[in-house]
Amino acid sequence: MADPTTDNRPFAIRHYAPAQLREALKRMYLIRRFEEGAEDSYTRGMIHGTMHLSIGQEGSAMASCMELTDADKITSNHRGHGHCIAKGADVGRMFAEFFGKETGYCHGRGGSMHIADVKTGNLGANGIVGGGLPIAVGAALAAKRLGKSDVTVCFFGDGANNEGAFHESLNIASVWKLPVIFVCENNGYGMSTSTARSTAVQHISQRAAAYAMPGVTVDGNDFSAVSEALHIAIARARAGEGPSLVENLTYRWRGHSKSDRNRYRTKDEIESWMAKDPIARFRADLIAHGILDDAAADAIAAEAVADVQKGIEFAKASAAPHLSEVTRYVYAEA
Amino acid sequence: MNVASNPVTSADTGDQRILSYAEAIREAMALAMQADPTVIVMGEDIGVYGGAFQVTLDLIDRFGPDRVMDTPISELGGAGVAVGAALTGLKPIFEFQFSDFAMLAMEQIVNQAAKLRYMLGGEASVPVVFRMPSGSGTGAAAQHSQSIEAWFGHVPGLKVLQPATPEDAKGMLLAALADPDPVMIFEHKLLYKTRGHVPEGSYLTPIGKALVRRSGADLTIVAGSIMLHRALEAAERLAVDGIHAEVIDLRSIRPIDHDTILTSVRKTGKLLVVYEGVKAYGVGAEISAMVAESDAFDYLDAPILRLGAADAPVPYNPDLERASVPQVDTIEAAARRLARREV
């Protein structure tokens, strides 16, 4: 690791090995292409229900997971596909889940809103706004009680910061000094209601003060800024010093869900955020600092396209659950 | 014949330990914590205070504040922390100070704990135990006296128990801790000080098994928790007049024991269900429908009767409070009418 006092490159460039950075770029492309593939499959009628796409938020998801091992946990929210991929999930099994297949991560019982991969430490997306916050605190409690140094990263949106669960969770985590990092992905809107109309404080990170923990707001589309904030918060958590709140300012390019008719945002606003594409920025940073060149970046992007294609084929070819098994997994099998 | 095949109280003989219901629960918690370092106890004022009903008294001295954790007054957060801890390797026993307060945590109980295994396709397990001090009779009025066990009976993924005796209170808690799924145990507040035989050491009361506490051929009374004791007392009075009630301790609301109930109804041809929850849409409706949908229906020679709470919040005035839920007198009267087919 380079000395930050003499090295003025961005944190991520000086802190992570080139292979890690290339893998991060790959996973960000994978998230983007996965979301597009899911959207396309939905349009073609291969996925039913609804989904919440995280296109535009890939930097926040990936940078927040840079220092997590499979033993570390995440909890996620309804916009959780990116978190799942960033934590290490296989896109084939994710597509299979969205297609409702038995080979999916949840054997077709959960779908988009409950996508999880317990083996890589992803305790699951959540259909209830704020639902994952107390669960994350519980996972942090378990790690502490079991004498492990594992941390839990709890992803939620700006909407959740007005749920009671947010306040109860931050308070308990702080009182008990638990190794949890609350990552608020503030994309400006809880469904259609802007944070300006819903939230009394200007920055959600200000709410950390009420719970006596560090709170920081960063540009969520700046990979390096997010990874640095998480690096500090994770180090604090692993050292037993307690929780932190990190607010990643970001934006979802698509609507809230498939029913969104986008009546509450302007085209100009959306386009201004598309110009701040976290993937393009990260890629440009990597090239500027000699981590890879354009051709290598294109090759990585092409790999993501191929992985998504392969994933969709796997999902299509997989078997659906048997109808006789509708009550399977309600309880543990004897 | 009126043989009490499974008596609810025992003589305090040399080889029989007598404990209170609260002591039995505490003993179960202590045994589990001794045997398994992943068991923790959480709740409001359960540490030095010992819990609102003194059930966790002294546990903090024996196991320390790291395992006997006073939570802030945050039912949603606290219950959710228990769910998350259960998901990742601990076995939390979470005490709601009053079961009524669980309404603040319905999200975590119903949307999360109950559904996580299913939503994740069997890849997750939530072995949490929620202790639910429940029921009326304490003068605490409408928000501290409810019997809401049937609500949770409606939720696939949960198991819902209601021990009537100290022996079962201990055995059910140990069984709940051994179970990989979330279990809610409704403990009746008026039973905490009742006493009975409790075996030493660890034993598991099977989840989902009702028990015939008194045999009889004339009618079947299904009751759980404190209603079992009232039903048994009513049955004793009926026996004086030659009416022999079979009294079944329901014990488990979810899963529910079809076989024991249906076998009894086939024998007696008459069914009275007694429960403390509001009568409408309650445990009695489920049991009545169970009989109506089975071959036992053909054995009925009188309509099914339900006795439940009045269609009102639990009132404060002590006479009103008593009148709002089934008592020995009302059970006795209903059973007599049923036995005479005056319904």
XYZ file of C-alpha atoms in Angstrom:
677
model
C 0.000 0.000 0.000
C 1.327 3.415 -0.977
C 1.823 6.181 1.542
C -1.169 8.523 1.253
C 0.923 11.481 2.387
C 3.118 11.358 -0.703
C 0.787 9.550 -3.087
C -2.020 11.767 -4.366
C -3.746 9.118 -6.431
C -7.349 8.303 -5.407
C -7.731 6.047 -2.366
C -8.955 3.048 -4.313
C -6.072 3.172 -6.764
C -3.428 3.263 -4.112
C -5.171 0.926 -1.694
C -6.296 -2.008 -3.829
C -4.250 -4.325 -6.030
C -4.762 -3.935 -9.787
C -6.387 -7.370 -9.973
C -8.922 -6.322 -7.335
C -9.693 -3.142 -9.218
C -10.153 -4.988 -12.495
C -12.448 -7.476 -10.768
C -14.425 -4.569 -9.326
C -14.852 -3.066 -12.780
C -15.951 -6.436 -14.061
C -18.561 -6.780 -11.331
C -19.856 -3.275 -11.984
C -20.282 -4.090 -15.654
C -21.887 -7.337 -14.611
C -24.420 -5.497 -12.478
C -25.270 -3.106 -15.330
C -25.618 -5.880 -17.904
C -27.498 -8.079 -15.428
C -30.036 -5.332 -14.794
C -30.450 -4.740 -18.499
C -30.807 -8.455 -19.084
C -33.428 -8.686 -16.341
C -35.290 -5.725 -17.791
C -35.220 -7.254 -21.245
C -36.346 -10.646 -19.934
C -39.175 -8.936 -18.081
C -40.267 -7.175 -21.249
C -40.228 -10.500 -23.069
C -42.447 -12.030 -20.403
C -39.826 -14.413 -19.030
C -39.840 -12.724 -15.630
C -43.098 -11.871 -13.909
C -43.986 -9.722 -10.947
C -41.925 -6.605 -10.579
C -38.350 -5.571 -10.015
C -36.349 -2.605 -8.837
C -33.344 -1.930 -11.008
C -30.152 -0.409 -9.663
C -28.724 0.895 -12.941
C -26.724 3.976 -11.994
C -25.956 2.730 -8.469
C -23.293 0.136 -9.311
C -20.456 2.136 -7.795
C -22.079 2.263 -4.388
C -22.770 -1.486 -4.342
C -19.343 -2.583 -5.504
C -17.207 -0.101 -3.590
C -19.079 -0.923 -0.374
C -18.215 -4.608 -0.705
C -14.504 -4.264 -1.561
C -13.200 -5.292 1.832
C -15.764 -7.933 2.703
C -15.032 -11.654 2.854
C -17.632 -14.388 2.537
C -17.741 -14.504 6.336
C -18.802 -10.865 6.452
C -22.511 -10.322 5.994
C -24.638 -7.934 4.059
C -28.328 -7.212 4.280
C -29.929 -5.647 1.275
C -33.145 -3.983 0.223
C -35.657 -4.191 -2.590
C -33.106 -2.679 -4.973
C -30.738 -5.505 -4.208
C -29.475 -7.117 -7.403
C -26.300 -5.052 -7.426
C -25.475 -5.840 -3.805
C -25.880 -9.528 -4.500
C -23.495 -9.451 -7.453
C -21.026 -7.207 -5.639
C -20.945 -9.680 -2.752
C -20.008 -12.451 -5.145
C -23.170 -14.141 -6.387
C -23.386 -16.042 -9.646
C -25.600 -14.296 -12.195
C -26.839 -17.586 -13.620
C -28.393 -18.599 -10.324
C -29.757 -15.062 -9.948
C -31.444 -15.198 -13.338
C -32.734 -18.655 -12.482
C -34.314 -17.176 -9.374
C -35.915 -14.353 -11.341
C -37.210 -16.885 -13.847
C -38.727 -18.772 -10.897
C -36.591 -21.848 -11.350
C -35.559 -24.520 -8.882
C -31.868 -23.763 -9.589
C -32.326 -20.167 -8.415
C -30.740 -18.998 -5.197
C -34.099 -19.278 -3.446
C -35.379 -22.245 -5.482
C -37.873 -19.950 -7.149
C -39.612 -19.030 -3.888
C -38.180 -15.552 -3.430
C -37.648 -13.832 -6.754
C -36.087 -10.427 -7.236
C -37.135 -8.942 -3.921
C -35.682 -11.753 -1.806
C -32.572 -12.539 -3.764
C -29.944 -13.865 -1.376
C -26.810 -15.940 -1.297
C -26.208 -17.003 2.238
C -22.957 -18.799 1.350
C -21.315 -15.551 0.243
C -22.733 -13.756 3.265
C -25.676 -12.084 1.564
C -28.544 -12.509 4.020
C -30.988 -11.312 1.452
C -32.763 -8.478 -0.207
C -35.927 -7.385 1.538
C -39.374 -6.378 0.384
C -40.039 -4.292 3.467
C -38.432 -0.848 3.593
C -36.178 -0.894 6.630
C -36.702 -4.627 7.174
C -33.036 -5.469 6.884
C -31.744 -2.947 9.409
C -32.509 -4.751 12.669
C -31.485 -8.025 11.040
C -28.095 -6.543 10.192
C -27.685 -5.433 13.794
C -28.555 -8.969 14.888
C -25.947 -10.433 12.562
C -23.392 -8.037 14.018
C -24.424 -9.069 17.518
C -23.953 -12.730 16.599
C -20.474 -12.059 15.211
C -19.482 -10.208 18.357
C -20.964 -12.804 20.687
C -19.303 -15.654 18.790
C -15.965 -13.889 19.016
C -15.543 -13.356 15.299
C -14.167 -10.256 13.609
C -16.816 -10.360 10.881
C -18.720 -7.209 10.079
C -22.138 -6.626 8.569
C -22.804 -4.049 5.880
C -26.436 -2.997 5.884
C -27.680 -1.499 2.617
C -30.852 0.573 2.583
C -32.255 3.525 0.704
C -33.130 7.052 1.652
C -36.732 5.969 2.124
C -35.782 3.663 4.991
C -34.267 6.479 7.005
C -37.754 7.576 7.988
C -38.761 4.144 9.251
C -38.738 3.472 12.971
C -36.590 0.430 12.248
C -33.773 2.728 11.112
C -33.747 4.688 14.347
C -34.146 1.687 16.639
C -31.406 -0.170 14.788
C -28.858 2.625 14.838
C -29.500 3.221 18.506
C -29.146 -0.438 19.501
C -26.025 -0.871 17.357
C -24.448 2.133 18.992
C -25.413 1.270 22.564
C -23.969 -2.213 22.103
C -21.014 -1.069 19.944
C -21.744 -3.612 17.251
C -19.682 -4.182 14.083
C -22.224 -2.959 11.557
C -21.900 -0.370 8.807
C -25.124 1.301 7.775
C -24.875 2.205 4.106
C -27.639 4.493 2.953
C -27.861 4.642 -0.810
C -29.574 7.973 -1.189
C -30.904 8.065 -4.730
C -33.050 11.083 -3.983
C -36.443 9.429 -3.982
C -38.428 7.048 -1.836
C -40.502 5.792 -4.734
C -41.774 9.210 -5.932
C -41.245 11.284 -2.800
C -38.021 13.229 -2.743
C -35.816 13.339 0.321
C -36.413 17.100 0.401
C -40.112 16.418 0.939
C -39.680 13.449 3.291
C -36.633 14.021 5.418
C -36.076 16.759 7.969
C -32.298 16.803 7.712
C -30.367 17.828 4.634
C -28.002 14.883 4.804
C -29.091 11.532 6.129
C -25.610 11.131 7.591
C -26.515 13.926 10.035
C -28.749 11.421 11.754
C -25.655 9.554 12.915
C -25.100 12.303 15.479
C -28.297 11.278 17.270
C -26.819 7.831 17.750
C -23.294 8.895 18.620
C -21.652 7.283 15.640
C -19.628 8.692 12.755
C -21.715 9.784 9.806
C -20.370 10.766 6.424
C -21.896 11.708 3.091
C -19.952 10.812 -0.033
C -20.434 10.920 -3.781
C -21.916 7.485 -4.267
C -20.941 7.427 -7.913
C -17.289 7.930 -7.025
C -15.952 4.421 -6.460
C -12.909 5.629 -4.606
C -14.801 7.906 -2.272
C -17.211 5.133 -1.314
C -14.494 2.543 -0.846
C -12.529 4.917 1.370
C -15.556 5.676 3.547
C -16.273 1.975 3.891
C -12.619 1.215 4.583
C -12.678 3.574 7.557
C -16.034 2.313 8.813
C -15.097 -1.360 8.450
C -11.779 -0.835 10.245
C -13.659 0.846 13.081
C -16.162 -2.016 13.220
C -13.477 -4.715 13.177
C -11.621 -2.913 15.942
C -14.699 -3.201 18.157
C -15.361 0.518 18.142
C -18.899 0.228 16.867
C -21.104 1.204 13.970
C -20.932 3.946 11.353
C -23.348 5.503 8.926
C -22.217 6.135 5.364
C -24.495 7.955 2.964
C -23.768 7.349 -0.711
C -25.378 9.995 -2.901
C -26.428 8.279 -6.083
C -29.257 7.993 -8.550
C -31.322 5.289 -10.183
C -31.625 5.813 -13.894
C -34.748 3.704 -14.142
C -38.021 4.196 -12.319
C -38.724 2.895 -8.832
C -40.171 -0.338 -10.198
C -41.803 -1.578 -13.347
C -44.979 0.420 -12.610
C -43.170 3.774 -12.487
C -44.294 6.305 -15.094
C -41.661 8.784 -14.057
C -43.960 11.705 -13.354
C -41.882 13.126 -10.543
C -38.496 13.599 -12.243
C -37.412 15.668 -15.212
C -35.561 14.397 -18.227
C -32.858 16.966 -17.514
C -32.371 15.643 -14.022
C -32.069 12.058 -15.197
C -29.647 13.014 -17.938
C -27.505 15.049 -15.589
C -27.069 11.970 -13.441
C -26.421 9.705 -16.408
C -23.504 11.978 -17.175
C -22.127 10.962 -13.750
C -22.155 7.263 -14.628
C -20.185 5.480 -11.891
C -18.919 2.787 -14.253
C -17.610 5.223 -16.851
C -15.936 7.252 -14.114
C -14.303 4.234 -12.503
C -13.152 2.915 -15.852
C -11.652 6.291 -16.751
C -9.875 6.425 -13.377
C -8.410 2.969 -13.861
C -7.180 3.873 -17.312
C -5.816 7.223 -16.169
C -3.796 5.508 -13.451
C -2.519 2.785 -15.713
C -4.415 -0.103 -14.126
C -5.641 -1.141 -17.551
C -6.008 0.244 -21.038
C -9.059 0.749 -23.200
C -8.728 -2.604 -24.896
C -8.492 -4.404 -21.564
C -11.499 -2.506 -20.263
C -13.467 -3.423 -23.364
C -12.515 -7.045 -22.877
C -13.792 -6.912 -19.295
C -17.035 -5.320 -20.481
C -17.406 -8.035 -23.106
C -16.871 -10.734 -20.462
C -19.783 -9.284 -18.507
C -22.013 -9.439 -21.584
C -21.045 -13.059 -22.142
C -21.605 -13.972 -18.472
C -25.073 -12.452 -18.571
C -25.943 -14.267 -21.786
C -24.726 -17.524 -20.298
C -26.679 -16.813 -17.126
C -29.903 -16.250 -19.032
C -29.382 -19.469 -20.976
C -28.799 -21.366 -17.731
C -31.969 -19.919 -16.264
C -34.029 -20.715 -19.332
C -32.812 -24.308 -19.395
C -33.451 -24.866 -15.667
C -36.440 -26.733 -14.331
C -39.307 -25.057 -12.516
C -40.252 -26.202 -9.008
C -42.758 -29.020 -8.757
C -46.249 -27.774 -7.950
C -46.463 -30.412 -5.239
C -43.702 -28.580 -3.384
C -45.572 -25.352 -2.712
C -45.249 -25.810 1.051
C -41.661 -27.034 0.947
C -39.240 -24.774 2.882
C -41.934 -23.331 5.140
C -40.330 -25.303 7.956
C -37.072 -27.188 8.288
C -37.199 -30.613 6.751
C -36.974 -33.441 9.241
C -64.999 -43.255 34.168
C -63.286 -40.080 35.176
C -59.684 -40.962 35.261
C -57.340 -38.032 35.236
C -54.899 -39.736 32.930
C -52.501 -36.813 32.763
C -52.979 -34.794 35.911
C -52.023 -31.155 35.788
C -50.983 -30.995 39.407
C -49.041 -33.469 41.444
C -48.694 -34.160 45.105
C -45.472 -32.845 46.551
C -44.000 -36.253 47.240
C -40.394 -36.981 47.843
C -39.505 -37.780 44.263
C -41.519 -34.984 42.704
C -40.148 -31.491 42.473
C -42.716 -28.759 42.636
C -41.933 -25.525 40.838
C -43.952 -22.576 39.735
C -44.624 -22.009 36.059
C -42.270 -19.006 36.132
C -39.563 -21.028 37.873
C -39.950 -23.799 35.335
C -39.434 -21.362 32.469
C -36.416 -19.874 34.194
C -34.989 -23.343 34.775
C -35.387 -24.122 31.084
C -33.564 -20.937 30.126
C -30.752 -21.643 32.574
C -30.357 -25.244 31.429
C -30.254 -24.159 27.804
C -27.720 -21.424 28.497
C -25.514 -23.828 30.416
C -25.640 -26.396 27.657
C -25.322 -24.108 24.662
C -23.214 -20.946 24.571
C -25.176 -19.632 21.588
C -28.348 -19.246 23.664
C -28.931 -15.662 24.775
C -31.872 -13.966 26.465
C -33.031 -10.540 25.344
C -35.850 -8.229 26.285
C -36.926 -5.174 28.175
C -35.919 -5.078 31.832
C -35.025 -8.751 31.899
C -31.655 -8.193 33.563
C -31.338 -6.870 37.094
C -35.071 -6.147 37.213
C -35.780 -9.781 36.407
C -38.498 -9.077 33.859
C -41.918 -7.587 34.467
C -43.067 -10.967 35.818
C -39.745 -11.963 37.384
C -39.341 -14.859 34.987
C -35.697 -14.046 34.192
C -34.856 -13.249 37.808
C -31.163 -13.780 38.619
C -30.248 -15.064 35.167
C -28.043 -12.013 34.696
C -26.085 -12.954 37.821
C -25.493 -16.448 36.513
C -24.814 -15.702 32.870
C -23.771 -12.067 32.750
C -24.989 -9.068 30.793
C -23.468 -10.328 27.533
C -25.975 -13.172 27.459
C -28.858 -11.650 29.387
C -29.355 -8.439 27.497
C -31.644 -5.596 28.461
C -32.793 -4.009 25.232
C -33.874 -0.427 24.834
C -37.658 -0.018 24.645
C -37.545 -0.828 20.949
C -39.717 -3.833 20.250
C -39.290 -3.719 16.479
C -35.551 -3.205 16.675
C -35.067 -5.668 19.489
C -37.099 -8.427 17.883
C -35.326 -7.794 14.590
C -31.943 -8.030 16.250
C -33.032 -11.388 17.648
C -34.085 -12.481 14.160
C -30.776 -11.396 12.631
C -28.795 -13.070 15.394
C -30.796 -16.271 14.936
C -30.103 -16.146 11.219
C -26.367 -16.046 11.862
C -25.636 -18.506 14.609
C -27.228 -17.536 17.904
C -30.354 -18.919 19.562
C -32.033 -15.902 21.092
C -34.903 -16.100 23.535
C -36.677 -12.773 23.129
C -39.107 -11.767 25.849
C -41.837 -9.319 24.995
C -42.724 -7.630 28.253
C -46.394 -8.119 27.373
C -47.471 -10.057 24.306
C -49.500 -6.984 23.315
C -46.230 -5.170 22.633
C -45.381 -7.655 19.907
C -47.667 -5.604 17.691
C -44.834 -3.100 17.492
C -42.689 -5.890 16.112
C -45.156 -7.595 13.779
C -42.980 -6.675 10.809
C -40.012 -8.633 12.093
C -42.065 -11.556 13.392
C -44.399 -12.001 10.450
C -42.595 -10.566 7.428
C -39.103 -11.614 8.402
C -38.775 -14.418 10.970
C -41.693 -16.451 9.676
C -40.861 -16.120 5.996
C -37.081 -16.060 5.736
C -36.612 -19.799 5.374
C -39.230 -19.914 2.625
C -38.225 -16.749 0.809
C -34.659 -18.013 0.733
C -35.707 -21.439 -0.489
C -34.649 -23.318 2.619
C -31.173 -21.763 2.675
C -31.764 -19.890 5.936
C -32.905 -20.837 9.406
C -34.271 -18.543 12.115
C -34.188 -20.426 15.427
C -35.574 -17.634 17.568
C -37.961 -18.058 20.489
C -40.402 -15.293 21.340
C -41.813 -15.420 24.861
C -45.236 -13.837 25.029
C -46.730 -13.022 28.486
C -50.383 -13.076 27.710
C -53.953 -12.960 28.886
C -56.409 -11.084 31.076
C -57.185 -11.115 34.756
C -54.586 -8.659 35.998
C -56.574 -5.430 35.790
C -54.165 -4.024 33.249
C -56.924 -3.272 30.724
C -57.058 -3.331 26.981
C -53.427 -2.965 25.914
C -51.837 -5.331 28.436
C -54.307 -8.217 28.585
C -54.901 -9.603 25.142
C -54.736 -13.170 23.916
C -53.490 -12.856 20.366
C -52.102 -16.323 19.797
C -54.591 -17.038 17.010
C -53.161 -14.147 15.000
C -49.873 -15.975 14.757
C -51.623 -19.250 14.082
C -52.455 -17.675 10.727
C -48.804 -17.339 9.761
C -47.044 -20.197 7.977
C -43.473 -20.438 9.184
C -44.245 -19.827 12.847
C -44.904 -22.362 15.560
C -47.267 -21.222 18.307
C -47.411 -22.881 21.710
C -49.309 -22.281 24.933
C -48.212 -24.291 27.959
C -50.769 -24.834 30.707
C -48.500 -26.419 33.294
C -45.046 -25.807 34.743
C -43.880 -29.115 33.285
C -44.948 -28.093 29.798
C -43.685 -24.543 30.227
C -40.201 -25.927 30.725
C -40.421 -28.698 28.155
C -41.910 -26.445 25.494
C -39.237 -23.805 25.908
C -36.524 -26.438 25.595
C -38.295 -27.908 22.568
C -38.582 -24.452 21.039
C -34.859 -23.899 21.477
C -34.137 -27.237 19.840
C -36.338 -26.300 16.903
C -34.725 -24.709 13.839
C -37.732 -22.466 13.166
C -39.215 -19.478 14.996
C -41.427 -20.444 17.918
C -43.773 -18.209 19.893
C -44.687 -19.321 23.389
C -47.747 -17.702 24.939
C -47.339 -17.816 28.706
C -50.413 -16.878 30.682
C -49.617 -14.225 33.279
C -52.036 -15.754 35.801
C -50.198 -19.059 35.520
C -46.753 -17.734 36.444
C -47.314 -18.418 40.141
C -49.169 -21.717 39.720
C -47.215 -24.741 40.835
C -46.775 -28.269 39.682
C -44.424 -31.151 39.168
C -41.431 -30.389 36.979
C -38.950 -33.125 36.040
C -35.288 -32.421 36.567
C -32.876 -31.922 33.717
C -33.562 -31.446 30.064
C -36.586 -32.873 28.308
C -38.558 -31.778 25.277
C -42.335 -31.468 25.195
C -43.266 -32.447 21.655
C -44.428 -29.507 19.553
C -47.801 -30.050 17.912
C -49.134 -32.686 20.283
C -52.287 -32.097 22.282
C -52.867 -34.102 25.423
C -55.979 -35.664 26.907
C -55.861 -34.367 30.468
C -59.128 -35.993 31.542
C -60.986 -38.829 29.876
C -64.715 -38.836 29.399
C -67.315 -40.148 26.991
C -70.037 -37.490 26.983
C -68.432 -34.459 25.393
C -65.058 -33.139 24.354
C -63.721 -29.865 25.709
C -60.647 -28.478 23.933
C -58.871 -25.760 25.881
C -55.353 -24.479 26.310
C -53.337 -22.432 28.742
C -55.374 -21.141 31.688
C -58.594 -22.274 30.015
C -57.456 -25.853 30.508
C -57.572 -25.376 34.268
C -61.006 -23.774 34.116
C -62.256 -26.551 31.851
C -60.919 -29.207 34.202
C -62.640 -27.559 37.141
C -65.873 -27.386 35.165
C -65.476 -31.048 34.227
C -65.093 -31.932 37.892
C -68.404 -30.233 38.678
C -70.115 -31.894 35.722
C -68.942 -35.293 36.889
C -70.892 -34.872 40.095
C -73.997 -34.917 37.921
C -72.839 -37.820 35.816
C -71.675 -35.782 32.819
C -68.257 -36.995 31.807
C -66.258 -34.503 29.813
C -63.067 -35.385 28.022
C -60.717 -32.424 28.407
C -57.973 -31.903 25.857
C -55.051 -29.596 26.515
C -54.472 -28.047 23.087
C -50.858 -27.056 23.902
C -49.953 -26.167 20.341
C -51.929 -23.867 18.067
C -49.564 -24.194 15.125
C -49.048 -26.952 14.241
C -52.362 -28.176 15.580
C -52.983 -31.783 16.590
C -55.809 -33.013 14.386
C -55.633 -36.620 15.473
C -56.110 -36.153 19.201
C -59.066 -33.812 18.716
C -60.781 -35.809 15.989
C -60.328 -39.092 17.862
C -62.000 -37.581 20.896
C -64.871 -36.074 18.906
C -65.522 -39.413 17.217
C -65.834 -40.888 20.691
C -67.980 -38.230 22.372
C -69.960 -36.752 19.462
C -69.918 -33.329 21.097
C -67.364 -30.542 20.993
C -66.884 -27.426 23.078
C -63.856 -25.268 22.336
C -62.753 -22.827 25.026
C -60.177 -20.107 24.473
C -59.331 -16.690 25.801
C -58.878 -14.884 22.518
C -61.789 -13.009 20.976
C -64.313 -15.639 19.923
C -64.655 -14.511 16.314
C -62.035 -15.791 13.853
C -60.179 -17.513 16.638
C -58.743 -20.866 17.610
C -62.284 -22.200 18.012
C -63.122 -21.426 14.409
C -60.128 -23.404 13.222
C -60.920 -26.384 15.413
C -64.615 -26.308 14.499
C -63.760 -26.233 10.825
C -61.259 -29.030 11.293
C -64.051 -31.214 12.659
C -66.579 -30.052 10.054
C -64.165 -30.903 7.241
C -63.390 -34.383 8.535
C -65.150 -37.688 8.984
C -65.593 -36.744 12.649
C -68.419 -34.523 11.465
C -70.523 -37.646 10.969
C -70.079 -38.497 14.632
C -71.439 -35.193 15.908
C -74.811 -35.384 17.554
C -74.983 -31.726 18.572
C -73.755 -28.442 17.149
C -70.195 -27.411 17.985
C -69.940 -24.743 20.684
C -67.252 -22.106 21.064
C -66.547 -20.050 24.152
C -64.175 -17.163 23.653
C -63.690 -13.588 24.731
C -66.403 -10.956 24.310
C -66.369 -8.905 21.146
C -64.728 -6.010 22.957
C -61.295 -4.895 24.141
C -60.426 -6.315 27.563
C -62.164 -3.997 30.067
C -60.633 -2.526 33.212
C -63.473 -2.974 35.728
C -62.713 -6.294 37.460
C -66.235 -7.674 37.116
C -66.395 -6.688 33.488
C -62.954 -8.138 32.931
C -64.014 -11.461 34.456
C -67.187 -11.463 32.410
C -65.325 -10.780 29.192
C -63.572 -14.153 29.036
C -64.692 -17.721 29.764
C -64.760 -18.663 33.446
C -65.442 -21.983 35.171
C -69.136 -21.141 35.527
C -69.617 -20.272 31.888
C -67.710 -23.327 30.741
C -69.776 -25.537 33.056
C -73.021 -24.016 31.808
C -72.092 -24.361 28.172
C -70.993 -27.954 28.676
C -74.285 -28.810 30.388
C -76.274 -27.321 27.535
C -74.180 -29.206 25.048
C -74.478 -32.483 26.946
C -78.255 -32.088 26.954
C -78.251 -31.004 23.322
C -79.886 -27.730 24.350
C -78.041 -25.719 21.767
